[in-house]
CSV table of C-alpha atoms in Angstrom, one decimal:
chain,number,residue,atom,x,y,z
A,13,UNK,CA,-56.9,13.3,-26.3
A,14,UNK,CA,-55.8,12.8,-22.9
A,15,UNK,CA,-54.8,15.9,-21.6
A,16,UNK,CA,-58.2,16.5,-20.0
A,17,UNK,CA,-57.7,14.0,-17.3
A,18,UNK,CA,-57.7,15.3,-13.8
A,19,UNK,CA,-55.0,14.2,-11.7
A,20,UNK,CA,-55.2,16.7,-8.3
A,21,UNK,CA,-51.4,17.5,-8.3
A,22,UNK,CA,-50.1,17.2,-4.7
A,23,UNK,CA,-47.9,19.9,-3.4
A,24,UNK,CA,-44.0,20.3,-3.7
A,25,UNK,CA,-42.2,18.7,-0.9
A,26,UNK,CA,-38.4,17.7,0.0
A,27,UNK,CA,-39.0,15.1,2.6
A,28,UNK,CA,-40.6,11.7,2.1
A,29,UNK,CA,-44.6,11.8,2.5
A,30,UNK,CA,-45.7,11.1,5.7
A,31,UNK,CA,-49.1,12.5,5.5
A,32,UNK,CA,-51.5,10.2,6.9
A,33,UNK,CA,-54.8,12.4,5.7
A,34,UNK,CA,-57.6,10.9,3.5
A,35,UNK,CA,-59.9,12.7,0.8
A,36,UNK,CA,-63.4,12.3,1.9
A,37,UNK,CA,-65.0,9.4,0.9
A,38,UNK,CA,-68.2,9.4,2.9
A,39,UNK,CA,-70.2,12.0,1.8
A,40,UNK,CA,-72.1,10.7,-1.8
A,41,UNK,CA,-75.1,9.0,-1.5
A,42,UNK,CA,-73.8,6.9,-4.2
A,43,UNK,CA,-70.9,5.7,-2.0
A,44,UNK,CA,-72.8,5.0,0.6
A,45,UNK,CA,-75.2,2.6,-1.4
A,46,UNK,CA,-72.3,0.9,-2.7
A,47,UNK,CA,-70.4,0.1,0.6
A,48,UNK,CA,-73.1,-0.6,3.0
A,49,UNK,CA,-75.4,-2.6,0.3
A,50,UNK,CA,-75.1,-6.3,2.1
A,51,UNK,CA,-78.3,-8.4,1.4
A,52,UNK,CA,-79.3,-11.3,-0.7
A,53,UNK,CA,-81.2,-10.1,-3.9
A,54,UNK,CA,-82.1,-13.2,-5.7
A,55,UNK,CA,-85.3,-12.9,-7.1
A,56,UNK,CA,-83.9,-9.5,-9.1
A,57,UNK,CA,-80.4,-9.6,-9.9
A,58,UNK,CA,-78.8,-7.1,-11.3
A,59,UNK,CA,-78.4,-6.7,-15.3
A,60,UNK,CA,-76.3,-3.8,-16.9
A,61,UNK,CA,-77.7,-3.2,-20.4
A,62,UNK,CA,-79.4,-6.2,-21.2
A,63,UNK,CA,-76.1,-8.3,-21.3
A,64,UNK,CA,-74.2,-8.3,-17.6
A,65,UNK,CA,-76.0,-10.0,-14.7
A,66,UNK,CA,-73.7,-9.9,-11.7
A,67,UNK,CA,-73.2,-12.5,-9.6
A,68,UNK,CA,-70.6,-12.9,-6.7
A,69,UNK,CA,-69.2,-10.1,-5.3
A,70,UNK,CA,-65.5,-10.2,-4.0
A,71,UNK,CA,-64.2,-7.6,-3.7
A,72,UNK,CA,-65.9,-4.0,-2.1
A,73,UNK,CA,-64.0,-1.2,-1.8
A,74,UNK,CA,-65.4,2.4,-0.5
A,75,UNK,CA,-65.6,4.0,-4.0
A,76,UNK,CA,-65.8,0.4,-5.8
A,77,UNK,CA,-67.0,-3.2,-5.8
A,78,UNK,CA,-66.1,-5.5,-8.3
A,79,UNK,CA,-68.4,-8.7,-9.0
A,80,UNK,CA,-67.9,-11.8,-11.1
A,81,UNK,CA,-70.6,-11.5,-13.9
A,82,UNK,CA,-71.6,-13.5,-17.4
A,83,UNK,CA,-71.9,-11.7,-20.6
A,84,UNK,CA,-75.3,-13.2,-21.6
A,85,UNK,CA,-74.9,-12.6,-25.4
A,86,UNK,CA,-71.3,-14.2,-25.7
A,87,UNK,CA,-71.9,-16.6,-22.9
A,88,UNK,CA,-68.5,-16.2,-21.3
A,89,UNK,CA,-67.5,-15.3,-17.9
A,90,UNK,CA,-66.1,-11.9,-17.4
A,91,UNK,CA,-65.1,-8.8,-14.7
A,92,UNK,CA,-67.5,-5.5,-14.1
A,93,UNK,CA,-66.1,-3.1,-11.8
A,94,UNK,CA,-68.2,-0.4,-10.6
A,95,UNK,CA,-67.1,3.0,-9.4
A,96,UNK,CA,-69.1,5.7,-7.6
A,97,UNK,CA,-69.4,8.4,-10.7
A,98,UNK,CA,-67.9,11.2,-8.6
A,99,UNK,CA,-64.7,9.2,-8.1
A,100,UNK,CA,-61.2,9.6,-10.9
A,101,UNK,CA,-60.4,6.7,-12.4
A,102,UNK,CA,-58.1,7.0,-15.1
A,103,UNK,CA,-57.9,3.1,-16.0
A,104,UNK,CA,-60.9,3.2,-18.5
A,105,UNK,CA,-59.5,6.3,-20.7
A,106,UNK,CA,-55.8,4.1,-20.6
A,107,UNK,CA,-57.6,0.5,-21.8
A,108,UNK,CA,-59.3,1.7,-24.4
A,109,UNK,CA,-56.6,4.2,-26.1
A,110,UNK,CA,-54.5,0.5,-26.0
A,111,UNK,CA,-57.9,-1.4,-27.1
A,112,UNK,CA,-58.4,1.4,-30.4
A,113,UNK,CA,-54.2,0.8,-31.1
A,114,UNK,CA,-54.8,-2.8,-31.0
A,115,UNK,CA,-57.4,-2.7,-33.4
A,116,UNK,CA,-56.1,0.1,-35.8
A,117,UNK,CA,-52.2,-1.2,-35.9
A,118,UNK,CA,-52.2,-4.8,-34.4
A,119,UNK,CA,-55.3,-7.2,-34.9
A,120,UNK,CA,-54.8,-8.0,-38.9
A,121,UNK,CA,-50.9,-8.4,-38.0
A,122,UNK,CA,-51.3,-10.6,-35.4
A,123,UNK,CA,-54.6,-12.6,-37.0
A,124,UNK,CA,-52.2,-13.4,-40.4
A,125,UNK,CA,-49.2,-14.5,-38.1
A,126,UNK,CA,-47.2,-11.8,-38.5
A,127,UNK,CA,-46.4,-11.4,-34.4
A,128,UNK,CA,-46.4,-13.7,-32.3
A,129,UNK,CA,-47.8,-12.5,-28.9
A,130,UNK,CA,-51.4,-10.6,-28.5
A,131,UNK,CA,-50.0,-7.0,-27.6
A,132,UNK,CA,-53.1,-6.7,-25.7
A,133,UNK,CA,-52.0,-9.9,-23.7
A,134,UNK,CA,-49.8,-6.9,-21.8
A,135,UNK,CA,-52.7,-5.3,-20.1
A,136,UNK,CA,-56.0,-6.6,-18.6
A,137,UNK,CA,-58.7,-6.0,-21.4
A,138,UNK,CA,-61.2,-3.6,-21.6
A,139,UNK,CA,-64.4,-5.3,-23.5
A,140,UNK,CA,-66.9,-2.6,-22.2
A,141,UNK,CA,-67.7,0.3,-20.3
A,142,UNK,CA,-70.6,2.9,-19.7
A,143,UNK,CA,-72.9,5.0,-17.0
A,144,UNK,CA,-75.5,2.8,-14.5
A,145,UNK,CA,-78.2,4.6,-13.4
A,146,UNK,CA,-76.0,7.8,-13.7
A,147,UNK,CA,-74.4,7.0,-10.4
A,148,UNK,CA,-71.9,4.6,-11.2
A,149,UNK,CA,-69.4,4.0,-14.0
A,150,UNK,CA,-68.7,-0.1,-15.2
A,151,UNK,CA,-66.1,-1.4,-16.9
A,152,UNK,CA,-66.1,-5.1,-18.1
A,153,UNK,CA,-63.0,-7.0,-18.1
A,154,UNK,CA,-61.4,-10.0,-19.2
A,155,UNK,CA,-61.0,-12.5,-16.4
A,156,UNK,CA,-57.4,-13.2,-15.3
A,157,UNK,CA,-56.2,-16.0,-13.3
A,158,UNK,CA,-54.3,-14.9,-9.9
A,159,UNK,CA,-51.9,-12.1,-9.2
A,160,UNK,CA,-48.4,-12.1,-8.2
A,161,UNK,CA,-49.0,-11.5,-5.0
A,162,UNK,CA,-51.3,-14.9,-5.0
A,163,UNK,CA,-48.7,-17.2,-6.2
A,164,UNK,CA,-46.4,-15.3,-3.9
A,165,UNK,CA,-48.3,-16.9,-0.6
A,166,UNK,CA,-49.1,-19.9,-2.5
A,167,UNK,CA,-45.6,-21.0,-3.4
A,168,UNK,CA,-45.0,-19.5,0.7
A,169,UNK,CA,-42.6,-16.5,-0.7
A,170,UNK,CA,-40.3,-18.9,-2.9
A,171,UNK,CA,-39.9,-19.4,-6.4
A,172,UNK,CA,-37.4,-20.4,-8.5
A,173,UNK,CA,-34.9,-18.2,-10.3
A,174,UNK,CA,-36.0,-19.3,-13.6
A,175,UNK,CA,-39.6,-17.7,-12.5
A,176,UNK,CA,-38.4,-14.7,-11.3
A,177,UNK,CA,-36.5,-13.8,-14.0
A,178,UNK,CA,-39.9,-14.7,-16.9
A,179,UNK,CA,-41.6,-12.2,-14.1
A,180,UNK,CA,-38.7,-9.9,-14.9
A,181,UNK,CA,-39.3,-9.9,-18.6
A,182,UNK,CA,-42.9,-10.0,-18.8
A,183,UNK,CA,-43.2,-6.8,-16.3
A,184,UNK,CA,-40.9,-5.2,-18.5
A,185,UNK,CA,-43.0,-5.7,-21.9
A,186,UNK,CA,-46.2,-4.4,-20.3
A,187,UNK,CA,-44.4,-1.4,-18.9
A,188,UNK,CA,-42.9,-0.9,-22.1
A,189,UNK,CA,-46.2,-0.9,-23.7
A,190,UNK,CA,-47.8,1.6,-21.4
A,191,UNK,CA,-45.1,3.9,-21.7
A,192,UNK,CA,-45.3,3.5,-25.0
A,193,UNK,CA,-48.2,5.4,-24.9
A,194,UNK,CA,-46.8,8.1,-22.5
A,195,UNK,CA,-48.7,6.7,-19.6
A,196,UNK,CA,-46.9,6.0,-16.3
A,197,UNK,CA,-48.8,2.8,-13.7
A,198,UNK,CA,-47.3,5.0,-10.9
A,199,UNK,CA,-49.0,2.5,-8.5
A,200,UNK,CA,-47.2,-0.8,-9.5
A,201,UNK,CA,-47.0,-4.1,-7.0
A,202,UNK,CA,-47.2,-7.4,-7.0
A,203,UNK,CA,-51.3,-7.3,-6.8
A,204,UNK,CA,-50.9,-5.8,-10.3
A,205,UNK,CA,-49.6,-8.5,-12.1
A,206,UNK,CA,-51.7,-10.4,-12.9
A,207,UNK,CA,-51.0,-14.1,-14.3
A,208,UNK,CA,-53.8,-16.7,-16.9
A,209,UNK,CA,-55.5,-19.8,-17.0
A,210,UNK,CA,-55.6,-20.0,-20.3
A,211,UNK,CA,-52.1,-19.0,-21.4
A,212,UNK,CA,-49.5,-19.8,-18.5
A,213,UNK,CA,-46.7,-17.6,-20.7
A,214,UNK,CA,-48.4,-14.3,-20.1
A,215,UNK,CA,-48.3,-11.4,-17.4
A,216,UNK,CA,-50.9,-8.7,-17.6
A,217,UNK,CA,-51.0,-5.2,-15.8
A,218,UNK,CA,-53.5,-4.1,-13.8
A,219,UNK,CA,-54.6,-0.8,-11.5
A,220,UNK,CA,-54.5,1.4,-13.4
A,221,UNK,CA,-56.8,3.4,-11.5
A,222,UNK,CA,-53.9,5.9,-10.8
A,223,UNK,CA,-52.3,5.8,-13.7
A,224,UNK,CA,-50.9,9.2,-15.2
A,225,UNK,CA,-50.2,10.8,-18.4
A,226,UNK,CA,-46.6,11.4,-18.8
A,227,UNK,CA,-45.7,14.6,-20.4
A,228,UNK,CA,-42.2,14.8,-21.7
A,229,UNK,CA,-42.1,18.2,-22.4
A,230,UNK,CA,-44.5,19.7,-20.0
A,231,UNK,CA,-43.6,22.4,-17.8
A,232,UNK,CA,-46.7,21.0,-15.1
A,233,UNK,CA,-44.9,18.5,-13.1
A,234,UNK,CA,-47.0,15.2,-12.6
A,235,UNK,CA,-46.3,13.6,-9.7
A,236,UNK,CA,-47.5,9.9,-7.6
A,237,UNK,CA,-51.1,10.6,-5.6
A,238,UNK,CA,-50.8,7.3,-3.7
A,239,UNK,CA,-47.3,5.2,-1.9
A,240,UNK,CA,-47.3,1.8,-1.7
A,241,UNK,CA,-44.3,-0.7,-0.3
A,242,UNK,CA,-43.1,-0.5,-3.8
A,243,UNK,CA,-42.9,3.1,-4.5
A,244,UNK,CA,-39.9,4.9,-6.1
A,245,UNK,CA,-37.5,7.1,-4.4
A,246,UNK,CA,-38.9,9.9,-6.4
A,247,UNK,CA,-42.3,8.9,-5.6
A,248,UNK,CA,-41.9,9.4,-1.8
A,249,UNK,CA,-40.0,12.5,-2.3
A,250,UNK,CA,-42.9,14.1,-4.2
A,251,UNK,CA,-40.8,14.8,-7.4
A,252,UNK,CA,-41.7,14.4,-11.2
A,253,UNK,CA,-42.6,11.4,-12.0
A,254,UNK,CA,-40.6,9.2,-15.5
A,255,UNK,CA,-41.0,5.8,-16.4
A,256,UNK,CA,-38.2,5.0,-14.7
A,257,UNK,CA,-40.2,4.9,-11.2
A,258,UNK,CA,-42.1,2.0,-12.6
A,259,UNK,CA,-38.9,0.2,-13.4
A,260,UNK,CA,-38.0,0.8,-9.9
A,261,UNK,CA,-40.8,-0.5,-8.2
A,262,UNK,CA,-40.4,-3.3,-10.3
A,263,UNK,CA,-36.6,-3.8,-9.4
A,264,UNK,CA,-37.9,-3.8,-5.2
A,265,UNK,CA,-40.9,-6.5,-6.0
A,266,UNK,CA,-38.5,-8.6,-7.7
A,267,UNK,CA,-36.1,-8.1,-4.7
A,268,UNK,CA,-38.9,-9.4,-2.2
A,269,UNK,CA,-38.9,-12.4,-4.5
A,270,UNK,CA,-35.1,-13.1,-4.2
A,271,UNK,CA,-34.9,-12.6,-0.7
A,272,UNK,CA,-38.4,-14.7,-0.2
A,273,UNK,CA,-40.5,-11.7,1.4
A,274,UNK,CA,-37.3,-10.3,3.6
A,275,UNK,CA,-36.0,-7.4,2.1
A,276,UNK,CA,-39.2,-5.5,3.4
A,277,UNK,CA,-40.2,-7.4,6.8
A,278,UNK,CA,-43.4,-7.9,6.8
A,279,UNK,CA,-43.4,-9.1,10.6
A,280,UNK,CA,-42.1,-5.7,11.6
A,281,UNK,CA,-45.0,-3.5,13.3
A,282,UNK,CA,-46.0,-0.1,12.4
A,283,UNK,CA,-48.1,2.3,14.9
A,284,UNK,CA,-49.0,4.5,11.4
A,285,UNK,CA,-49.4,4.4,7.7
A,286,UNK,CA,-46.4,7.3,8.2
A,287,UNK,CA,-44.3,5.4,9.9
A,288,UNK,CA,-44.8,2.6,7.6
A,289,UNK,CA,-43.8,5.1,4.7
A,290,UNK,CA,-40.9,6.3,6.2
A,291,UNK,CA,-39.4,3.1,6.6
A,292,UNK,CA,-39.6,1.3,4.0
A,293,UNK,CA,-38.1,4.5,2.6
A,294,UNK,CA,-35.2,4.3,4.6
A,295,UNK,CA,-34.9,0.7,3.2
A,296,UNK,CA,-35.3,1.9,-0.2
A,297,UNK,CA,-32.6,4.9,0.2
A,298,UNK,CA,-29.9,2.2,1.8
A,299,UNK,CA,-30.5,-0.4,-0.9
A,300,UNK,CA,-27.0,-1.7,-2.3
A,301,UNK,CA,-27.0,-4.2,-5.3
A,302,UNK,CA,-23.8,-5.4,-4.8
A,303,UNK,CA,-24.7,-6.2,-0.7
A,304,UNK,CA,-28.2,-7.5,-1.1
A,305,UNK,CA,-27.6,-9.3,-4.0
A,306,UNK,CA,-24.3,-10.6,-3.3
A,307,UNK,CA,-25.7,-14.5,-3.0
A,308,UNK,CA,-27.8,-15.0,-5.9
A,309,UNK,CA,-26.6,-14.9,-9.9
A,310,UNK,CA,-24.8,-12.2,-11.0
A,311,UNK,CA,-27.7,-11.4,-13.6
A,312,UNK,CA,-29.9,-9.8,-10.8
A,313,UNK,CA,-27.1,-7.5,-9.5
A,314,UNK,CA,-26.2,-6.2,-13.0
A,315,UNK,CA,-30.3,-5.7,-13.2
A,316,UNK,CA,-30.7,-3.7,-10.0
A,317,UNK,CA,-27.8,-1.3,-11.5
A,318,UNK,CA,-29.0,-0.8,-14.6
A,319,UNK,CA,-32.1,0.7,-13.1
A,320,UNK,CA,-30.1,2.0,-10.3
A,321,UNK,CA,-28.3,4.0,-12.7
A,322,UNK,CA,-30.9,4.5,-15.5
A,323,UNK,CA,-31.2,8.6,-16.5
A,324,UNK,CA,-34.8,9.4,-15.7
A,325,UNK,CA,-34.8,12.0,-18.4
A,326,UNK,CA,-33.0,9.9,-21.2
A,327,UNK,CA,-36.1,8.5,-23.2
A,328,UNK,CA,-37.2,6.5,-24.4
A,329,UNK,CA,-35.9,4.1,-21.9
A,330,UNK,CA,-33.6,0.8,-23.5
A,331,UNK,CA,-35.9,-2.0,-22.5
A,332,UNK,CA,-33.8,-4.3,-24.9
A,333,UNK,CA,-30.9,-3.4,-22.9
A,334,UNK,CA,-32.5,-4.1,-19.1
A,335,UNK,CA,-33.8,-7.4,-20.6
A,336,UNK,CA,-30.3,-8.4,-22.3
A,337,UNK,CA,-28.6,-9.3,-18.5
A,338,UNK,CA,-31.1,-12.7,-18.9
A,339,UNK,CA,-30.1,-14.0,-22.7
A,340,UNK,CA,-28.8,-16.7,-21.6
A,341,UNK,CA,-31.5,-17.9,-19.5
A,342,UNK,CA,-34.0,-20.2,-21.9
A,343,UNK,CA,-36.6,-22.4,-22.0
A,344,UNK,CA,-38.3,-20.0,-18.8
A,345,UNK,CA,-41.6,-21.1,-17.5
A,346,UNK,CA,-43.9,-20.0,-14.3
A,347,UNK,CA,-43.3,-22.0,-11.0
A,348,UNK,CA,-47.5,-22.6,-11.2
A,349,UNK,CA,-47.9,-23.5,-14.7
A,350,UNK,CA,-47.5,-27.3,-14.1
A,351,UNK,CA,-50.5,-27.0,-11.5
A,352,UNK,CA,-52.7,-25.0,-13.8
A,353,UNK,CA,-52.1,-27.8,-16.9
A,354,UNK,CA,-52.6,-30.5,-14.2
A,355,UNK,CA,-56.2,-29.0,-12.8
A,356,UNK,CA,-56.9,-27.9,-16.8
A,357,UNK,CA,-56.4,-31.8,-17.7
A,358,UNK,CA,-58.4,-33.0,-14.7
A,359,UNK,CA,-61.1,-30.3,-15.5
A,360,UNK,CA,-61.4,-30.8,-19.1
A,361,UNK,CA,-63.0,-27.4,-19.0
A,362,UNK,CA,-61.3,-24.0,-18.7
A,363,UNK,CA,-62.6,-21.3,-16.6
A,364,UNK,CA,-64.0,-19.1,-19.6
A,365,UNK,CA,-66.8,-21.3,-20.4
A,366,UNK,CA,-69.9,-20.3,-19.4
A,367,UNK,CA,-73.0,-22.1,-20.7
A,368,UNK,CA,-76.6,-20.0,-19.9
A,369,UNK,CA,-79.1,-22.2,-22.0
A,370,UNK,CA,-81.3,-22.9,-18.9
A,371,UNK,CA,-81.3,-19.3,-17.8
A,372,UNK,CA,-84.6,-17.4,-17.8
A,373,UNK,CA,-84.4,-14.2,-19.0
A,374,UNK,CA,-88.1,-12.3,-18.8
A,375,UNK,CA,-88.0,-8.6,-18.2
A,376,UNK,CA,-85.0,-8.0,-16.7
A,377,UNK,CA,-85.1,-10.7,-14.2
A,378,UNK,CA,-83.1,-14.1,-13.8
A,379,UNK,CA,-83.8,-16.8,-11.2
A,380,UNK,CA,-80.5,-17.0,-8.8
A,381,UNK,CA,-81.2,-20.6,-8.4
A,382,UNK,CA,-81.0,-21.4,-12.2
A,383,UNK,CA,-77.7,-19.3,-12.6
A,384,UNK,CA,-76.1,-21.0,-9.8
A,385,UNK,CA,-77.2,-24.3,-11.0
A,386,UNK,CA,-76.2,-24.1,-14.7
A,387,UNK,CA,-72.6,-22.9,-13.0
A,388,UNK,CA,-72.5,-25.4,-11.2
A,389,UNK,CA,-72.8,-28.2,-13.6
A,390,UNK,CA,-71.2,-26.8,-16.4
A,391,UNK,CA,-68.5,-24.7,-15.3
A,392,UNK,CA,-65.4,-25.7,-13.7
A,393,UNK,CA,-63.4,-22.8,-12.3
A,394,UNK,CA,-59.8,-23.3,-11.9
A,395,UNK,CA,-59.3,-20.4,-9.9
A,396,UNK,CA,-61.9,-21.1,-7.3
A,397,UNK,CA,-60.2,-24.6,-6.8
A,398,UNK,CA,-56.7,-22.9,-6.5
A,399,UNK,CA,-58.1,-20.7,-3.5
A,400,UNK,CA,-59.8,-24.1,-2.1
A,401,UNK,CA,-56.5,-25.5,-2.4
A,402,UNK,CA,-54.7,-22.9,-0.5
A,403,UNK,CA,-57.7,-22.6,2.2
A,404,UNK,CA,-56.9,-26.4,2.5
A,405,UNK,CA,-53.2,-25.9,3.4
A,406,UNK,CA,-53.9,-23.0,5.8
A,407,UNK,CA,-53.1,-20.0,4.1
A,408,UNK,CA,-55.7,-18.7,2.3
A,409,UNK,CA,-55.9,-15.3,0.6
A,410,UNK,CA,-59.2,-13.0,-0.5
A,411,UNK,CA,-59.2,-12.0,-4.5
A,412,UNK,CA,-60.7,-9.6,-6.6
A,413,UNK,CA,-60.9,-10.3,-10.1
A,414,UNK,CA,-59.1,-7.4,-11.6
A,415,UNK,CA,-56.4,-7.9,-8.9
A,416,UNK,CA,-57.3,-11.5,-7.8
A,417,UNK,CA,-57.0,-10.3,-3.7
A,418,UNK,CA,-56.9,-7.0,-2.1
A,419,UNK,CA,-55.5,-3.8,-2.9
A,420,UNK,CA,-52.2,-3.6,-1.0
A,421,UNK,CA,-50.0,-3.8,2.0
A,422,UNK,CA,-50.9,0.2,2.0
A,423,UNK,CA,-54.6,0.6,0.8
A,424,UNK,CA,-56.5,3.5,1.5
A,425,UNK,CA,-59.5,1.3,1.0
A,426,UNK,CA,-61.2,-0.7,3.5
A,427,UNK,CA,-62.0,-4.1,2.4
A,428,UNK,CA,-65.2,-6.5,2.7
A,429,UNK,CA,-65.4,-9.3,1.1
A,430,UNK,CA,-68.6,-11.4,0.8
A,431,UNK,CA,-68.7,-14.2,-1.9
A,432,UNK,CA,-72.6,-15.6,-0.9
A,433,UNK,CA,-74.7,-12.2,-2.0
A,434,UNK,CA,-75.5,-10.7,-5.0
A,435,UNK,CA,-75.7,-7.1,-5.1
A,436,UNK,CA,-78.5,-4.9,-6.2
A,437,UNK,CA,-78.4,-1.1,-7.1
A,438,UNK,CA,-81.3,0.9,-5.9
């Protein structure tokens, strides 16, 4: 079902990837409409299908922009993300193969009690998706609360080991449940884990954007389009990608945790995106558990070697047995969930209720000023106040609501963000 996805194989090479060139970006009219579009529309907001009007926009991209939005049927708050119709995204195909196997093997099991946790609690949610105006592609999400990378400057680059080690096992059960469907994130950092409001024990996946099929058997080898700080080893040699490269990138982001944003200095200056690349691959190459690791719990060493270690081509993967160095740490809980119960309590509100009573809805259109001042009133959004917070102390970080900030250290997407206008497609 799958197969058909196109994935522009990169060429064989024996070195690390240096290459600093970028695939055009600028050419579609579409594109250019949806990067340069920066005006105030508020007496026609925009309305997908009778049921999404957009409101903020936070995050723009050059082949995407991602706006906060209200499902007028369900009155809830949600996520659309647009993308230029020319552009490969593979994250809508990957949601809602997981959204069908939720519903054909999972939903009665886990409405009668059966299991526990919401499988689908893994990854961000997929509620909708379709064509607008045959130029763009949307895809309505569940909104999250912050990513990793959020907390990460929140908490400034220190949690407890307690933390770290719940990251540790959540990542794990939402890789094991992409793999699970032979799909490999390829792309994973801390901006795609992505934490709740609502339930402070979960830790969903996101970007899946360049996600890839993995094909055990296959003699086509499928290998990473893009390198972030957190690649594999493989991954910057240009080899064939496994599941295990996700496990890697996993093992350096929970490194940067231990050593509180160190193990990759991010004061040291780069002239290029190459020579950026090429050292953090050098970093990568020299890693020793037993060195780096020598002054925090043993359980993080015999971690980093298991992974170390792991045979790419032995699969499926023991996930049991990389989780089984932490049994006898219990009772695990997120550094932040204490601050989300205490602004929850003050609130009295959570940050998926939307009320739209007041809002006029006549042809199409919907009065800016009413939206804003139903939100107002009735909703109290925790995340908002978190990023107030953290503008307060002087260190404030941009979101987008599938990632909750920016795309990366290493982006090939320039950023704007602009949370007064509303956008309108023409």
């Amino acid at each position: 079902m799958y197969q058909e996805i196109d994935f522009n194989e990169a060429n064989n090479v024996n070195a690390p990837k240096t290459s600093t060139e970028h695939s055009n970006t600028k050419s579609s009219d579409s594109q250019r409409k949806l990067s340069q579009m920066k005006y105030n529309n508020k007496e026609n907001p925009v309305i997908i299908d009778n049921k999404y009007i957009l409101l903020n926009v936070i995050y723009q991209g050059k082949t995407s922009t991602i706006f906060e939005a209200i499902n007028l049927q369900l009155q809830q708050a949600c996520v659309v993300r647009m993308t230029i119709l020319s552009k490969s995204d593979n994250s809508t195909k990957i949601l809602q193969y997981f959204k069908t196997q939720f519903e054909n093997q999972y939903e009665e099991k886990y409405q009668s009690g059966k299991i526990t946790q919401n499988p689908q609690d893994c990854l961000v949610r997929l509620m909708d998706h379709g064509v607008f105006m045959n130029q763009y592609n949307y895809q309505v999400l569940n909104k999250t609360g912050p990513s990793l990378k959020f907390w990460f400057n929140f908490w400034k680059s220190r949690f407890s080991f307690e933390c770290i080690i719940l990251i540790i096992l959540k990542s794990i059960d939402a890789l094991q449940l992409l793999h699970s469907g032979n799909f490999i994130h390829a792309n994973l950092n801390m901006q795609s884990l992505l934490t709740s409001l609502e339930n402070q024990r979960t830790l969903s996946l996101g970007n899946l954007q360049q996600a890839i099929v993995f094909k055990p058997n296959s003699k086509i080898v499928q290998k990473c389009q893009h390198l972030n700080k957190y690649s594999s080893l493989g991954q910057h040699l240009g080899i064939q990608v496994y599941p295990k490269d996700d496990l890697e990138s996993l093992l350096y982001i929970v490194i940067q945790l231990l050593t509180d944003g160190e193990f990759f200095d991010y004061q040291k200056k780069f002239k290029t995106r190459a020579d950026k690349l090429q050292w953090y691959f050098s970093i990568k190459h020299s890693f020793l558990p037993e060195k780096v690791l020598k002054n925090y719990p043993p359980c993080f060493t015999d971690f980093a070697n298991k992974i170390k270690f792991l045979n790419p081509m032995e699969l499926p993967v023991n996930y049991d047995a990389l989780k089984a160095v932490f049994k006898g740490y219990k009772h695990l809980e997120f550094d932040w969930s204490s601050l989300i119960n205490g602004l929850k309590k003050n609130s009295g509100k959570t940050s998926q209720q939307v009320s739209v009573q007041n809002l006029e809805f006549k042809s199409g259109q919907v009065s800016l000023d009413t939206i804003n001042e139903s939100l107002n009133e009735q909703v109290i959004d925790l995340h908002h106040r978190l990023v107030k917070t953290q503008k307060h102390i002087g260190d404030h970080c941009d979101y987008n609501p599938e990632t909750q900030e920016s795309d990366g250290e290493i982006s090939f997407e320039e950023e704007s963000t602009d949370k007064s206008y509303v956008y309108c497609f023409k």
